CSV table of C-alpha atoms in Angstrom, one decimal:
chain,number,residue,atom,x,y,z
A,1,UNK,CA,72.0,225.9,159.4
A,2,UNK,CA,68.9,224.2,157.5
A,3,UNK,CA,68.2,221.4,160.1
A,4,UNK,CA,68.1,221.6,163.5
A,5,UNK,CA,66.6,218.5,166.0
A,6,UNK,CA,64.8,219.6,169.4
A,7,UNK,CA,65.4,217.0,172.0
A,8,UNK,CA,62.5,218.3,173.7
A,9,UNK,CA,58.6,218.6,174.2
A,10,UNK,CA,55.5,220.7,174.8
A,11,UNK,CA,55.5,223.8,174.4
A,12,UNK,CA,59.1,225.0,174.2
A,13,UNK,CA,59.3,222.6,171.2
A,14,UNK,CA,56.4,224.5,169.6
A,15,UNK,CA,58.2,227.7,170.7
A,16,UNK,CA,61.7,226.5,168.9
A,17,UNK,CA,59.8,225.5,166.2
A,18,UNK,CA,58.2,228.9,165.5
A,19,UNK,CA,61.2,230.7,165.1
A,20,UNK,CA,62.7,227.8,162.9
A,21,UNK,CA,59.7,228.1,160.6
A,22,UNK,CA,60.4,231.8,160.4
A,23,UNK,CA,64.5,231.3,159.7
A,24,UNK,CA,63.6,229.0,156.9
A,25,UNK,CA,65.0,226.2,159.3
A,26,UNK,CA,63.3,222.5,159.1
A,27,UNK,CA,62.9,220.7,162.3
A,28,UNK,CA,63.3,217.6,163.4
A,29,UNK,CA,60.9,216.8,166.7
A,30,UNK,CA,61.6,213.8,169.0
A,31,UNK,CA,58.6,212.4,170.9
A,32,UNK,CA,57.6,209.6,173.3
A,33,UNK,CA,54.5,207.3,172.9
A,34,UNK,CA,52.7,209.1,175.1
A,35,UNK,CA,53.2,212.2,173.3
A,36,UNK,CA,52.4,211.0,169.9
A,37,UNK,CA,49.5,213.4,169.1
A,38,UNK,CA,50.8,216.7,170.9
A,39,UNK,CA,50.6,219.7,168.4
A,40,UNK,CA,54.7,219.8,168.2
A,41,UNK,CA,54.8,216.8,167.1
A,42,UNK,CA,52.4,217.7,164.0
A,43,UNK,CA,53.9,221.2,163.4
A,44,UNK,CA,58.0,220.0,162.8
A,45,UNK,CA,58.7,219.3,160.1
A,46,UNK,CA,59.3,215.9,160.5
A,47,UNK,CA,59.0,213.9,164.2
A,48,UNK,CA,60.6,210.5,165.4
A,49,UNK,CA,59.1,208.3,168.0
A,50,UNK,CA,61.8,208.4,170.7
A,51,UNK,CA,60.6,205.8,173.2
A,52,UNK,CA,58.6,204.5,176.0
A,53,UNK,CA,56.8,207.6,178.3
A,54,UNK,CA,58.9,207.7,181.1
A,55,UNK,CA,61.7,210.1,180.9
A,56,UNK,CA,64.6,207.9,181.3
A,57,UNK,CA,63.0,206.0,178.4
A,58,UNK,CA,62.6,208.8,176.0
A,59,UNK,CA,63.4,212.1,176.5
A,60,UNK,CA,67.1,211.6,178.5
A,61,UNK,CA,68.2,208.7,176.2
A,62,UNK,CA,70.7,210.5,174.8
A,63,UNK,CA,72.6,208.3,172.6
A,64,UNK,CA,69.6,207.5,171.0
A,65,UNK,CA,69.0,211.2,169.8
A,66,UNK,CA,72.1,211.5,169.1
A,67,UNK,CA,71.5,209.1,166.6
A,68,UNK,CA,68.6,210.4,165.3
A,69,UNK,CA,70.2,213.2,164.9
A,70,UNK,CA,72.7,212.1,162.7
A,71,UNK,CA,70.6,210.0,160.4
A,72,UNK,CA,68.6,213.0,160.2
A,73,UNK,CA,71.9,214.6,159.0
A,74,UNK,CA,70.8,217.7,160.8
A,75,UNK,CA,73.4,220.5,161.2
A,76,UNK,CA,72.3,221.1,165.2
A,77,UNK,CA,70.3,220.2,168.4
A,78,UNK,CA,68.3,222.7,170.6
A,79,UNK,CA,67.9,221.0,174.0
A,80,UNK,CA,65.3,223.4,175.4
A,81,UNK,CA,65.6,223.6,178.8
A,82,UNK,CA,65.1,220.8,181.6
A,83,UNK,CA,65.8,217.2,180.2
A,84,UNK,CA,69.6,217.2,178.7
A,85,UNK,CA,69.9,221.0,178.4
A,86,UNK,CA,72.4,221.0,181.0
A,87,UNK,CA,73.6,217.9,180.7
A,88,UNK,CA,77.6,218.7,180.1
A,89,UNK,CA,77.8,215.2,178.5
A,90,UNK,CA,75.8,215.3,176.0
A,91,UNK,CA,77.1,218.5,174.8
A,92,UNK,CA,80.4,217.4,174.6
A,93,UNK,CA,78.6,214.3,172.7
A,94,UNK,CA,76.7,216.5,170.3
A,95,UNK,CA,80.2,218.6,169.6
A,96,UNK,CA,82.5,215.4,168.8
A,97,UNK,CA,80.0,214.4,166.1
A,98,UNK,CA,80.3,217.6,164.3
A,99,UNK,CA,76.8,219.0,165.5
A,100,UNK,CA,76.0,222.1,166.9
A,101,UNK,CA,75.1,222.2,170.2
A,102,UNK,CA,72.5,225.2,170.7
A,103,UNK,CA,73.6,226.4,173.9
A,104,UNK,CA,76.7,226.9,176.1
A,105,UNK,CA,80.5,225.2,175.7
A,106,UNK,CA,80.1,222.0,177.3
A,107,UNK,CA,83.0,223.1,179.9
A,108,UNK,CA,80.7,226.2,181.2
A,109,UNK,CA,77.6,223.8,181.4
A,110,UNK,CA,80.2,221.2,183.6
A,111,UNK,CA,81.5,223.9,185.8
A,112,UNK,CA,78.4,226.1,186.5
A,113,UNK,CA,76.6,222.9,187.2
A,114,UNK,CA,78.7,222.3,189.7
A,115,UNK,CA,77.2,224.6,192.6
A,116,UNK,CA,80.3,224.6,195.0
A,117,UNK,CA,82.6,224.8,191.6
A,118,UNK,CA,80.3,228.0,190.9
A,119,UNK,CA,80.6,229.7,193.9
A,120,UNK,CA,84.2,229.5,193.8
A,121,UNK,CA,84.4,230.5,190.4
A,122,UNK,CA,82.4,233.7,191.2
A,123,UNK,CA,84.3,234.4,194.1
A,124,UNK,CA,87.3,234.6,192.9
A,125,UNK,CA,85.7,236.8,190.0
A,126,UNK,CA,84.9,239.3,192.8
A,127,UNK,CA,80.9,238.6,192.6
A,128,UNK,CA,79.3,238.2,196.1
A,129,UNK,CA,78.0,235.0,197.1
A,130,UNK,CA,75.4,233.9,199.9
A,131,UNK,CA,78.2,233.4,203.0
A,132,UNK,CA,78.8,229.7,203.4
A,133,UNK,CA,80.6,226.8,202.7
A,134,UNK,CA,83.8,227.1,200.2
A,135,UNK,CA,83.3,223.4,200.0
A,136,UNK,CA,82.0,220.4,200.1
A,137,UNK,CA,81.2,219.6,203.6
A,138,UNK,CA,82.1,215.6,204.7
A,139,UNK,CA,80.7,215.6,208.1
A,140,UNK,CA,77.7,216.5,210.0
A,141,UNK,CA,80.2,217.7,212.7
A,142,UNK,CA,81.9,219.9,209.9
A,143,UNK,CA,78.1,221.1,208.9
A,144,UNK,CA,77.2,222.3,212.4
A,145,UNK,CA,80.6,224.2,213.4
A,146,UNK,CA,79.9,226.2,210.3
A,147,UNK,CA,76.4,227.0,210.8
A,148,UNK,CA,76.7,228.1,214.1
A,149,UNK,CA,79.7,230.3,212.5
A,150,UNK,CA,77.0,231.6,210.0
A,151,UNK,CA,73.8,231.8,211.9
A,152,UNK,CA,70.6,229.6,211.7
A,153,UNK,CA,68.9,229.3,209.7
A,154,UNK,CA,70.8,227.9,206.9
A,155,UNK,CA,70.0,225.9,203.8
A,156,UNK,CA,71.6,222.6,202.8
A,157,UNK,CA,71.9,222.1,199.2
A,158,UNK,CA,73.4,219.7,197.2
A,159,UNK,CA,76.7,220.5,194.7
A,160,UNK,CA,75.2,218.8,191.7
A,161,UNK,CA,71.7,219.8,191.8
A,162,UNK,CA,69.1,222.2,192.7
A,163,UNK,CA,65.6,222.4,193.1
A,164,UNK,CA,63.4,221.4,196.1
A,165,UNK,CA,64.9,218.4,196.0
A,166,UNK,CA,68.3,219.5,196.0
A,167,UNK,CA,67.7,221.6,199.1
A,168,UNK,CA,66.6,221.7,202.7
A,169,UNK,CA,65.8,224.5,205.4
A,170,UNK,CA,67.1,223.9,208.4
A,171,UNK,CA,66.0,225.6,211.3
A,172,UNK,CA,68.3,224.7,214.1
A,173,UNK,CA,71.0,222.1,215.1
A,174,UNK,CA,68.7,219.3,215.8
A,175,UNK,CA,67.6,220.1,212.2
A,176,UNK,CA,70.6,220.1,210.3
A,177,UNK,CA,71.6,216.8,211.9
A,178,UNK,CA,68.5,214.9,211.1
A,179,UNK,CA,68.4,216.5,207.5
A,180,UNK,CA,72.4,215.6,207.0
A,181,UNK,CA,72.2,212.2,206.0
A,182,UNK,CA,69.4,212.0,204.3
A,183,UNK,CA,70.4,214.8,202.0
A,184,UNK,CA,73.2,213.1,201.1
A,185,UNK,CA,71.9,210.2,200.0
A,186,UNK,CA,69.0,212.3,198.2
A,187,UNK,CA,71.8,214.1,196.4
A,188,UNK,CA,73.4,210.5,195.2
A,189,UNK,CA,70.3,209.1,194.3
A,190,UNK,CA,69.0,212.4,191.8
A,191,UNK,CA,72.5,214.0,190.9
A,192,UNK,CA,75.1,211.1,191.0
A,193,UNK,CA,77.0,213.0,194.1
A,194,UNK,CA,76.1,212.9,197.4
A,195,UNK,CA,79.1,216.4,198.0
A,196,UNK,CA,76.6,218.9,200.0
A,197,UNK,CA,77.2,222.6,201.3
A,198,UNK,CA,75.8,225.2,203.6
A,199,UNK,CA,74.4,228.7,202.8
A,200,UNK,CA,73.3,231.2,205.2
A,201,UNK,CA,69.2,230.8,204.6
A,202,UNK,CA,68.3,234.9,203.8
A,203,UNK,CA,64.6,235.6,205.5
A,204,UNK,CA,62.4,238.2,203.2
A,205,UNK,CA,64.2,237.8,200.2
A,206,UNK,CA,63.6,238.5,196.3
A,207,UNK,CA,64.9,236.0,194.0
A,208,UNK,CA,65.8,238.3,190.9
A,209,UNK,CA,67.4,237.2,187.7
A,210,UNK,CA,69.3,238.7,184.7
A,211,UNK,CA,69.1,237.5,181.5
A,212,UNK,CA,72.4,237.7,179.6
A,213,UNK,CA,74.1,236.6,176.4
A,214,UNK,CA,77.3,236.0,174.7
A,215,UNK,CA,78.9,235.3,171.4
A,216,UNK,CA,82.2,233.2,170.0
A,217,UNK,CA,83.7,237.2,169.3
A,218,UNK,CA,83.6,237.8,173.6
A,219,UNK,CA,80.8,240.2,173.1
A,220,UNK,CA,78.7,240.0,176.2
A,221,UNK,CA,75.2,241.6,177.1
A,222,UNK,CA,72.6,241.3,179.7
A,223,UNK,CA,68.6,242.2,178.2
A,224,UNK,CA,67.7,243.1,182.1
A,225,UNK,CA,66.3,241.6,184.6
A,226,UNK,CA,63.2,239.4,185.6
A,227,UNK,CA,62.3,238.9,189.1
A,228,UNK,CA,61.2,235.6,190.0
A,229,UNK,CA,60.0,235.6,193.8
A,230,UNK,CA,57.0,234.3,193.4
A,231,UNK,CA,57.5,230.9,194.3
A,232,UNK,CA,56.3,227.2,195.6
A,233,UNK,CA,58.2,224.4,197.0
A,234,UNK,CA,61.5,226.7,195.0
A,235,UNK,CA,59.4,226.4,191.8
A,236,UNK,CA,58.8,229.8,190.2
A,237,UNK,CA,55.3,230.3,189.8
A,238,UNK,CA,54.9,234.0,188.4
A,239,UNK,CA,58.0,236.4,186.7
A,240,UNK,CA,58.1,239.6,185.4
A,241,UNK,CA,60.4,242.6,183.8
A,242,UNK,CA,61.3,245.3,185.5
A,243,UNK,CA,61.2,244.3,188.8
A,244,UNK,CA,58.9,246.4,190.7
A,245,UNK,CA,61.2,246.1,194.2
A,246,UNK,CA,64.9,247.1,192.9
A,247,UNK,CA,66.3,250.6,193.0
A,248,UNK,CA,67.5,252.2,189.9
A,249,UNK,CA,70.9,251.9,191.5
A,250,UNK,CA,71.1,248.6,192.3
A,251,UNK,CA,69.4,247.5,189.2
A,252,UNK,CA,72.5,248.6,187.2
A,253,UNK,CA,75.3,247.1,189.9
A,254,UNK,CA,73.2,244.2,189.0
A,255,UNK,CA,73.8,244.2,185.8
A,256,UNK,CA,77.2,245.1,186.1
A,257,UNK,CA,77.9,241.8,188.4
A,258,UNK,CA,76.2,240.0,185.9
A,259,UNK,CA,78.0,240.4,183.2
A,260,UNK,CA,81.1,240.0,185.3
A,261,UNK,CA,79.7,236.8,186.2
A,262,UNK,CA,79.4,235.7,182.7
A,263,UNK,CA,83.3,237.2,181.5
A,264,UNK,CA,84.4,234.7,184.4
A,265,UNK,CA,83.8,232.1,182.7
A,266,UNK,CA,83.6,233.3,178.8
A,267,UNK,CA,80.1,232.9,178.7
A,268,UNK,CA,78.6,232.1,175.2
A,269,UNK,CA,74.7,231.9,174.2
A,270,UNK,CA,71.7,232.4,176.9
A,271,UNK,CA,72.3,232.3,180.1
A,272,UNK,CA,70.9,233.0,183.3
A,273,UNK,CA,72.6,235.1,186.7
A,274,UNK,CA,70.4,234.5,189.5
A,275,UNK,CA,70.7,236.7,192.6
A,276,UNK,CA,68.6,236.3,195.9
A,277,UNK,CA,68.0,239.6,197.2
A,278,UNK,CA,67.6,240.5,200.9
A,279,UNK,CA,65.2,243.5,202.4
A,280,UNK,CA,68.1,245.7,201.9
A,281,UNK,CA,68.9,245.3,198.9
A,282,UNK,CA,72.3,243.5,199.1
A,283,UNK,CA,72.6,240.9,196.2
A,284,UNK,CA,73.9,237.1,196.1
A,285,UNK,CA,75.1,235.0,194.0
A,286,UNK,CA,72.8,231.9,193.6
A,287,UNK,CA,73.6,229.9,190.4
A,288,UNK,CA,74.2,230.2,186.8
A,289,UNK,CA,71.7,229.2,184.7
A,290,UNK,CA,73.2,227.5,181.1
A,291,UNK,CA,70.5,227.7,179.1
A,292,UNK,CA,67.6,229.5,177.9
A,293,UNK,CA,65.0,229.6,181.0
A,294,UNK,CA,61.3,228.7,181.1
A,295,UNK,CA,60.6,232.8,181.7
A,296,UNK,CA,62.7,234.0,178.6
A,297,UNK,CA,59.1,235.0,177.2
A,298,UNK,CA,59.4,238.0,180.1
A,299,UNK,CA,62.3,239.1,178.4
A,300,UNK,CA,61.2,239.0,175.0
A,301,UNK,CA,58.3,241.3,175.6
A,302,UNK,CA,59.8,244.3,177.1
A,303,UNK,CA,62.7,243.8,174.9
A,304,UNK,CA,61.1,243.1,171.3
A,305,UNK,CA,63.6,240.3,170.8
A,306,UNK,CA,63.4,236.7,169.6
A,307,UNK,CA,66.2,234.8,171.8
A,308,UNK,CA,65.6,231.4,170.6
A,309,UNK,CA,66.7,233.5,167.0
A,310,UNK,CA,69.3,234.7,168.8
A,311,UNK,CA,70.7,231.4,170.3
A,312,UNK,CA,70.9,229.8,166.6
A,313,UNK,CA,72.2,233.0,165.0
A,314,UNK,CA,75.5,232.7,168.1
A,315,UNK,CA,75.6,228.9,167.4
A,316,UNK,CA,76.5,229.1,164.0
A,317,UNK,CA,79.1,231.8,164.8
A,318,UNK,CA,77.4,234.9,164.1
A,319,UNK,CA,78.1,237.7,166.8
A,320,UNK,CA,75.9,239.2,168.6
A,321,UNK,CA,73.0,241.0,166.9
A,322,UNK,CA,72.8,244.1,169.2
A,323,UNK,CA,75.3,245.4,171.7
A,324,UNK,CA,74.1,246.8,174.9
A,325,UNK,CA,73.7,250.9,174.2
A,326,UNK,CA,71.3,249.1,171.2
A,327,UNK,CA,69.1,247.0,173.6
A,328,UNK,CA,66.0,248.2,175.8
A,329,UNK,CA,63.5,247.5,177.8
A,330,UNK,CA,59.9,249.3,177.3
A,331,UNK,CA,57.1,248.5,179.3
A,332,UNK,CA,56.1,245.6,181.6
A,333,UNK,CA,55.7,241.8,181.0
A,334,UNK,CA,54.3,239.4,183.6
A,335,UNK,CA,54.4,235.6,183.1
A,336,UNK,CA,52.2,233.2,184.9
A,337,UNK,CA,52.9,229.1,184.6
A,338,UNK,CA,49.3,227.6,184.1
A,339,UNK,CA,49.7,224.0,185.5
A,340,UNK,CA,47.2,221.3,185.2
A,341,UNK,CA,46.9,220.8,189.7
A,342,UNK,CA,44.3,221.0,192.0
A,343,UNK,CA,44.2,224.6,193.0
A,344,UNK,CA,44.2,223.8,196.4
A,345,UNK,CA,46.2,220.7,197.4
A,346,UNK,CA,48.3,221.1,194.2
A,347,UNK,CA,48.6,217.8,193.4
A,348,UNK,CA,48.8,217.2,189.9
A,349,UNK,CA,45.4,216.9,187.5
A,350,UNK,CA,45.9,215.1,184.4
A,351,UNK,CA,43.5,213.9,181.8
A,352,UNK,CA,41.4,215.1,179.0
A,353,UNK,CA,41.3,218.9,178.1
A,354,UNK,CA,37.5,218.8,176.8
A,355,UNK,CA,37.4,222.5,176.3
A,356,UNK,CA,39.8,225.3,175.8
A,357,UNK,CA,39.5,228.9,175.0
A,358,UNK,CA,42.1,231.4,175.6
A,359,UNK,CA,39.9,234.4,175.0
A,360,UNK,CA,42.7,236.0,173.8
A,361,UNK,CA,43.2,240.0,173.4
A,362,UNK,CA,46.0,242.4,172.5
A,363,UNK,CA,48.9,242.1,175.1
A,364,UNK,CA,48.7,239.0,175.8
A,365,UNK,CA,51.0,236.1,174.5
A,366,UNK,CA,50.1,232.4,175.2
A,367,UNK,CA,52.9,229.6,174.9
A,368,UNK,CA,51.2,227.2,175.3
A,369,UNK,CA,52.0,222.7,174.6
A,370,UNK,CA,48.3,222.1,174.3
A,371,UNK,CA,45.3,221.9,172.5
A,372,UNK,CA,41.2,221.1,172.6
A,373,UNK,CA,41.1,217.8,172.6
A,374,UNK,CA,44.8,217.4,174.2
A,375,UNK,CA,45.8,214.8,177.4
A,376,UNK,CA,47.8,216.1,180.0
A,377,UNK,CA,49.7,212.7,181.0
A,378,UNK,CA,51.2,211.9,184.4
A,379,UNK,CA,54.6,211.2,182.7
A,380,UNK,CA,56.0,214.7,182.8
A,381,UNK,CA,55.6,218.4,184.0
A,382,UNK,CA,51.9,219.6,184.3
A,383,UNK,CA,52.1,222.9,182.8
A,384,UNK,CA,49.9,223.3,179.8
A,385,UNK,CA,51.1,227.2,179.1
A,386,UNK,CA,52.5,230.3,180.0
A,387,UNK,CA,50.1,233.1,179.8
A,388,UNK,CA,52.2,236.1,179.6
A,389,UNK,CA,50.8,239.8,179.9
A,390,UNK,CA,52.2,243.1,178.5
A,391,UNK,CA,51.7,246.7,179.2
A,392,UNK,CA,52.7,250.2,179.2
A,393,UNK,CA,52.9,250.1,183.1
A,394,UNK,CA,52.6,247.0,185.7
A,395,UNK,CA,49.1,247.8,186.7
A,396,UNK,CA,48.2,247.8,183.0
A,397,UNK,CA,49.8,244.4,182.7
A,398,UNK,CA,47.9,243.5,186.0
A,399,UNK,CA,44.6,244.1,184.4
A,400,UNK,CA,45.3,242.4,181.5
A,401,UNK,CA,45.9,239.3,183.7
A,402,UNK,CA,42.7,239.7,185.5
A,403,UNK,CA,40.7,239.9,182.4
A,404,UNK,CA,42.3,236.8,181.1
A,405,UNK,CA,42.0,234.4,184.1
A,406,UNK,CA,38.4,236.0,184.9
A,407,UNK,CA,37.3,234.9,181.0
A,408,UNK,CA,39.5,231.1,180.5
A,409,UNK,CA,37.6,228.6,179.8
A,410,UNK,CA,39.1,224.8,180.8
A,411,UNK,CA,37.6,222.2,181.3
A,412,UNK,CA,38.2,218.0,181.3
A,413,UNK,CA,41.1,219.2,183.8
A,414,UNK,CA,42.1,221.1,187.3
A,415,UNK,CA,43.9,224.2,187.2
A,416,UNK,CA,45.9,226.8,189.2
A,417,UNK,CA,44.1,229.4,187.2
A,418,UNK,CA,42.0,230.5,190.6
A,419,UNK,CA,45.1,230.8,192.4
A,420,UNK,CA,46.3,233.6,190.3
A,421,UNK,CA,43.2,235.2,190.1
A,422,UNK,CA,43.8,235.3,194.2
A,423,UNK,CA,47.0,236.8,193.8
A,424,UNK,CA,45.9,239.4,191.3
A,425,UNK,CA,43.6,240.9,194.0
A,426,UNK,CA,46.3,240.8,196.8
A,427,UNK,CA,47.2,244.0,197.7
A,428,UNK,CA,50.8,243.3,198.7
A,429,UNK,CA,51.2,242.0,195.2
A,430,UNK,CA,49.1,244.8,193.1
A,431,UNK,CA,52.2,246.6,194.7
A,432,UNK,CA,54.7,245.0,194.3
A,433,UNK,CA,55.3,243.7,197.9
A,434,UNK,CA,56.1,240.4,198.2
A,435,UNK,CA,59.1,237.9,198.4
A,436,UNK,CA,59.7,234.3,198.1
A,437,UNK,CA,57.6,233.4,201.4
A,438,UNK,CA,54.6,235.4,199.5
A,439,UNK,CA,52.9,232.3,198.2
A,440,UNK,CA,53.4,230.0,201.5
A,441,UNK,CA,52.3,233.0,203.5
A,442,UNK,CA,48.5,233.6,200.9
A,443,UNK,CA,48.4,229.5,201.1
A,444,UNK,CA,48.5,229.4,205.1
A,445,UNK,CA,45.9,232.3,204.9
C-alpha cells in the first residue's frame, strides 16, 4: 500500500496522515474551498479541491472522490469517521473499483447501520438488548400498546440513524403521540427511512463502549473499554479508559459480549460495541459502531497502540498484530472534545483563532485540526481538538487536565474550555460518579 486518499478533514485527516508519514505511505487529502488553508491540507502529500463548503457539495460527493481517487491511482481510501465512513454504498463503490476500503465489508456497515436489523442480529447472537421493539413500528397505535407493555419512559429512535436527531424521549402517552409523526418524517428527511422503533428509556445510566478489532484470518480482539457518559444533547463530550464505575466482573462479561457481538457478524477492522449501562450494572446492547470512533485516542493511550496502523495493516490482508493475552491496558486516559461554542448557550463560535498555545507538558496529547491563524467556519463540526490526558491513576490524569485548561490560551474564538474546568472540580466527577444525565443536571445548576 503506497497511496492511500482520506475522504475527510480536520484533524482526523492530520491524524491518518501521521501514521501514513510514519508507514512510508503518501497521502492524498480532499478538501473544500473553505478549507483550503487548514494544516491537513498542507501536510498530505498532495491535496485536491473537492468542492463548494457545504457538505453535500464536498465532503459526501462520493463519486467525485471516487474519481479522484482513481486518477490518483491510489491503492486505498480511509473515510475517517462521520461523512461516508458508514456509508455502505460507497464502500461497496470503493471495492468494485479495485480499491481498498479502510474499514469494514460493506455488508457489515449495511446491516449494523440498520438499528432494528442490529438488534435482531444481536439477539439472535445471544447479546442482550434494551427491551423493545423487534421491529419497525407502522402505527402510533402499535407504538403506544408496546410502550405501555415496556414502561414509560421510552425512547423513539429511528432504524437508519442515530444521534439527537435520530431520537426522542418520550415521557408519557400524550408524548409519544405528538412525537410519532414528526419522527417519522425527521427520520425520511435525514436517513432516507422514515421505519422507527421503541426502546425502554434506562434512567441513571452509563454509556460504556468497547473497542474491538478483526482481521480477514477471523482473529477477533477487543483493546477494552472506554466509557462515554458524559454527554450533551447524545453528543459525547468527555471519554476515558478504564471506566471508573464497572466492576472487575462485569468489565470482562463485557468484553466477552463484545466480542460475541463482533463473531455475529464476522467483524473485520475497528469497530465499536456500545452498551448503556443501568445503576445495577446490567448491560445493553445499543449499536455497532463501523468504524474507527472520534475517542480511539482513549484507547491508544492506555494501550500503546497506533489503530489507524492497525486498520491499514488489516486492509491490506495482514492479520492481526497482537492477539488478546498480548494486548493491555496500563494506566488512565481521559479525552475531552474542545469545541469552538459559547460556553454557556453552546451555540456555535466560529471565526478567527488569533492566538493559540497549548502549553503543552508530558501526558498530554493534543489532536488537534487547527492552527494560530486558523478559521473555524460555520460549514462543519466546531471542534478544534481533542485534548487527551494520561496518567498512572485517574486522579493523576485529572490534574493533568486541570493544569491544561487552567493554562490554554485562545483567543479570536468561544470555547467550552470553562466548562471542563467546571467539571474537573465536581466532586461527583473527581469520583467517578456520574451518568449520562451528569452534564444536563451541572447545566440546570
Amino acid at each position: 500500500m503506497r497511496r492511500i486518499l482520506i475522504a475527510n478533514r480536520g484533524e482526523i485527516a492530520l491524524r491518518i496522515i501521521r501514521t501514513c508519514r510514519e508507514m512510508g505511505i503518501e497521502t492524498i487529502a480532499v478538501y473544500s474551498e473553505a478549507d483550503k488553508d487548514m494544516p491537513y491540507v498542507k501536510e498530505a502529500t498532495k491535496a485536491v479541491c473537492i468542492g463548494e463548503p457545504p457538505v453535500n457539495k464536498s465532503y459526501l460527493q462520493a463519486d467525485k472522490i471516487l474519481a479522484i481517487a482513481k486518477s490518483e491511482k491510489v491503492d486505498a481510501i480511509h473515510p475517517g469517521y462521520g461523512f461516508l465512513s458508514e456509508n455502505a454504498a460507497f464502500a461497496r463503490n470503493t471495492k468494485n473499483e479495485g480499491i481498498l476500503f479502510i474499514g469494514p465489508d460493506p455488508n457489515t456497515i449495511e446491516l449494523m447501520g440498520d438499528k432494528i436489523a442490529s438488534r435482531q442480529t444481536m439477539e439472535k447472537a445471544g447479546v442482550p438488548v434494551v427491551p423493545g421493539s423487534s421491529s419497525g413500528i407502522r402505527t402510533v397505535e402499535e407504538a403506544i400498546n408496546l410502550a405501555e407493555k415496556i414502561g414509560y419512559p421510552v425512547m423513539l429512535k429511528a432504524s437508519g440513524g442515530g444521534g439527537g436527531i435520530g431520537m426522542i424521549r418520550c415521557e408519557n402517552e400524550q408524548a409519544l403521540v405528538k412525537s410519532f409523526e414528526s419522527t417519522k418524517s425527521r427520520a425520511k428527511a435525514y436517513f432516507g427511512s422514515d421505519e422507527v422503533f421503541i426502546e425502554k428509556y434506562i434512567a441513571d445510566a452509563r454509556h460504556i463502549e468497547v473497542q474491538i478489532f478483526g482481521d480477514s484470518y477471523g482473529n477477533i480482539v477487543h483493546l477494552f473499554e472506554r466509557d462515554c457518559s458524559i454527554q450533551r444533547r447524545h453528543q459525547k463530550v468527555i471519554e476515558e479508559s478504564p471506566s471508573p464505575f464497572l466492576s472487575a466482573s462485569v468489565r470482562e462479561k463485557m468484553y466477552n459480549t463484545a466480542i460475541k457481538a463482533a463473531k455475529a457478524v464476522n467483524y473485520s477492522n475497528a469497530g465499536t460495541i456500545e452498551f448503556i449501562v443501568d445503576e445495577n450494572e446490567n448491560f445493553y446492547f445499543l449499536e455497532m459502531n463501523t468504524r474507527l470512533q472520534v475517542e480511539h485516542p482513549v484507547t491508544e493511550m492506555v494501550t500503546g497502540l497506533d489503530l489507524v496502523k492497525w486498520q491499514i495493516l488489516v486492509a491490506r490482508g495482514e492479520s492481526l498484530p497482537l492477539l488478546q493475552g498480548e494486548i493491555q491496558s496500563t494506566g488512565h486516559s481521559i479525552e475531552f472534545r474542545l469545541y469552538a461554542e459559547d460556553p454557556v448557550r453552546f451555540l456555535p463560535s466560529p471565526g478567527k483563532i488569533t492566538t493559540l498555545n497549548w502549553n503543552q507538558f508530558d501526558g498530554v496529547r493534543i489532536d488537534s485540526g487547527y492552527e494560530e491563524g486558523g478559521t473555524v467556519t460555520p460549514f462543519y463540526d466546531p471542534m478544534i481538538a481533542k485534548c487527551i490526558f494520561y496518567g498512572s491513576t485517574r486522579i493523576d490524569a485529572i490534574r493533568s487536565a486541570e493544569m491544561f485548561f487552567k493554562n490554554i490560551q485562545i483567543e479570536g474564538i468561544k470555547t467550552n474550555a470553562p466548562l471542563f474546568s467546571t467539571i474537573l472540580e465536581n466532586e461527583d466527577f473527581r469520583n467517578g460518579k456520574y451518568t449520562t444525565n451528569f452534564l444536563t443536571k451541572q447545566l440546570v445548576k
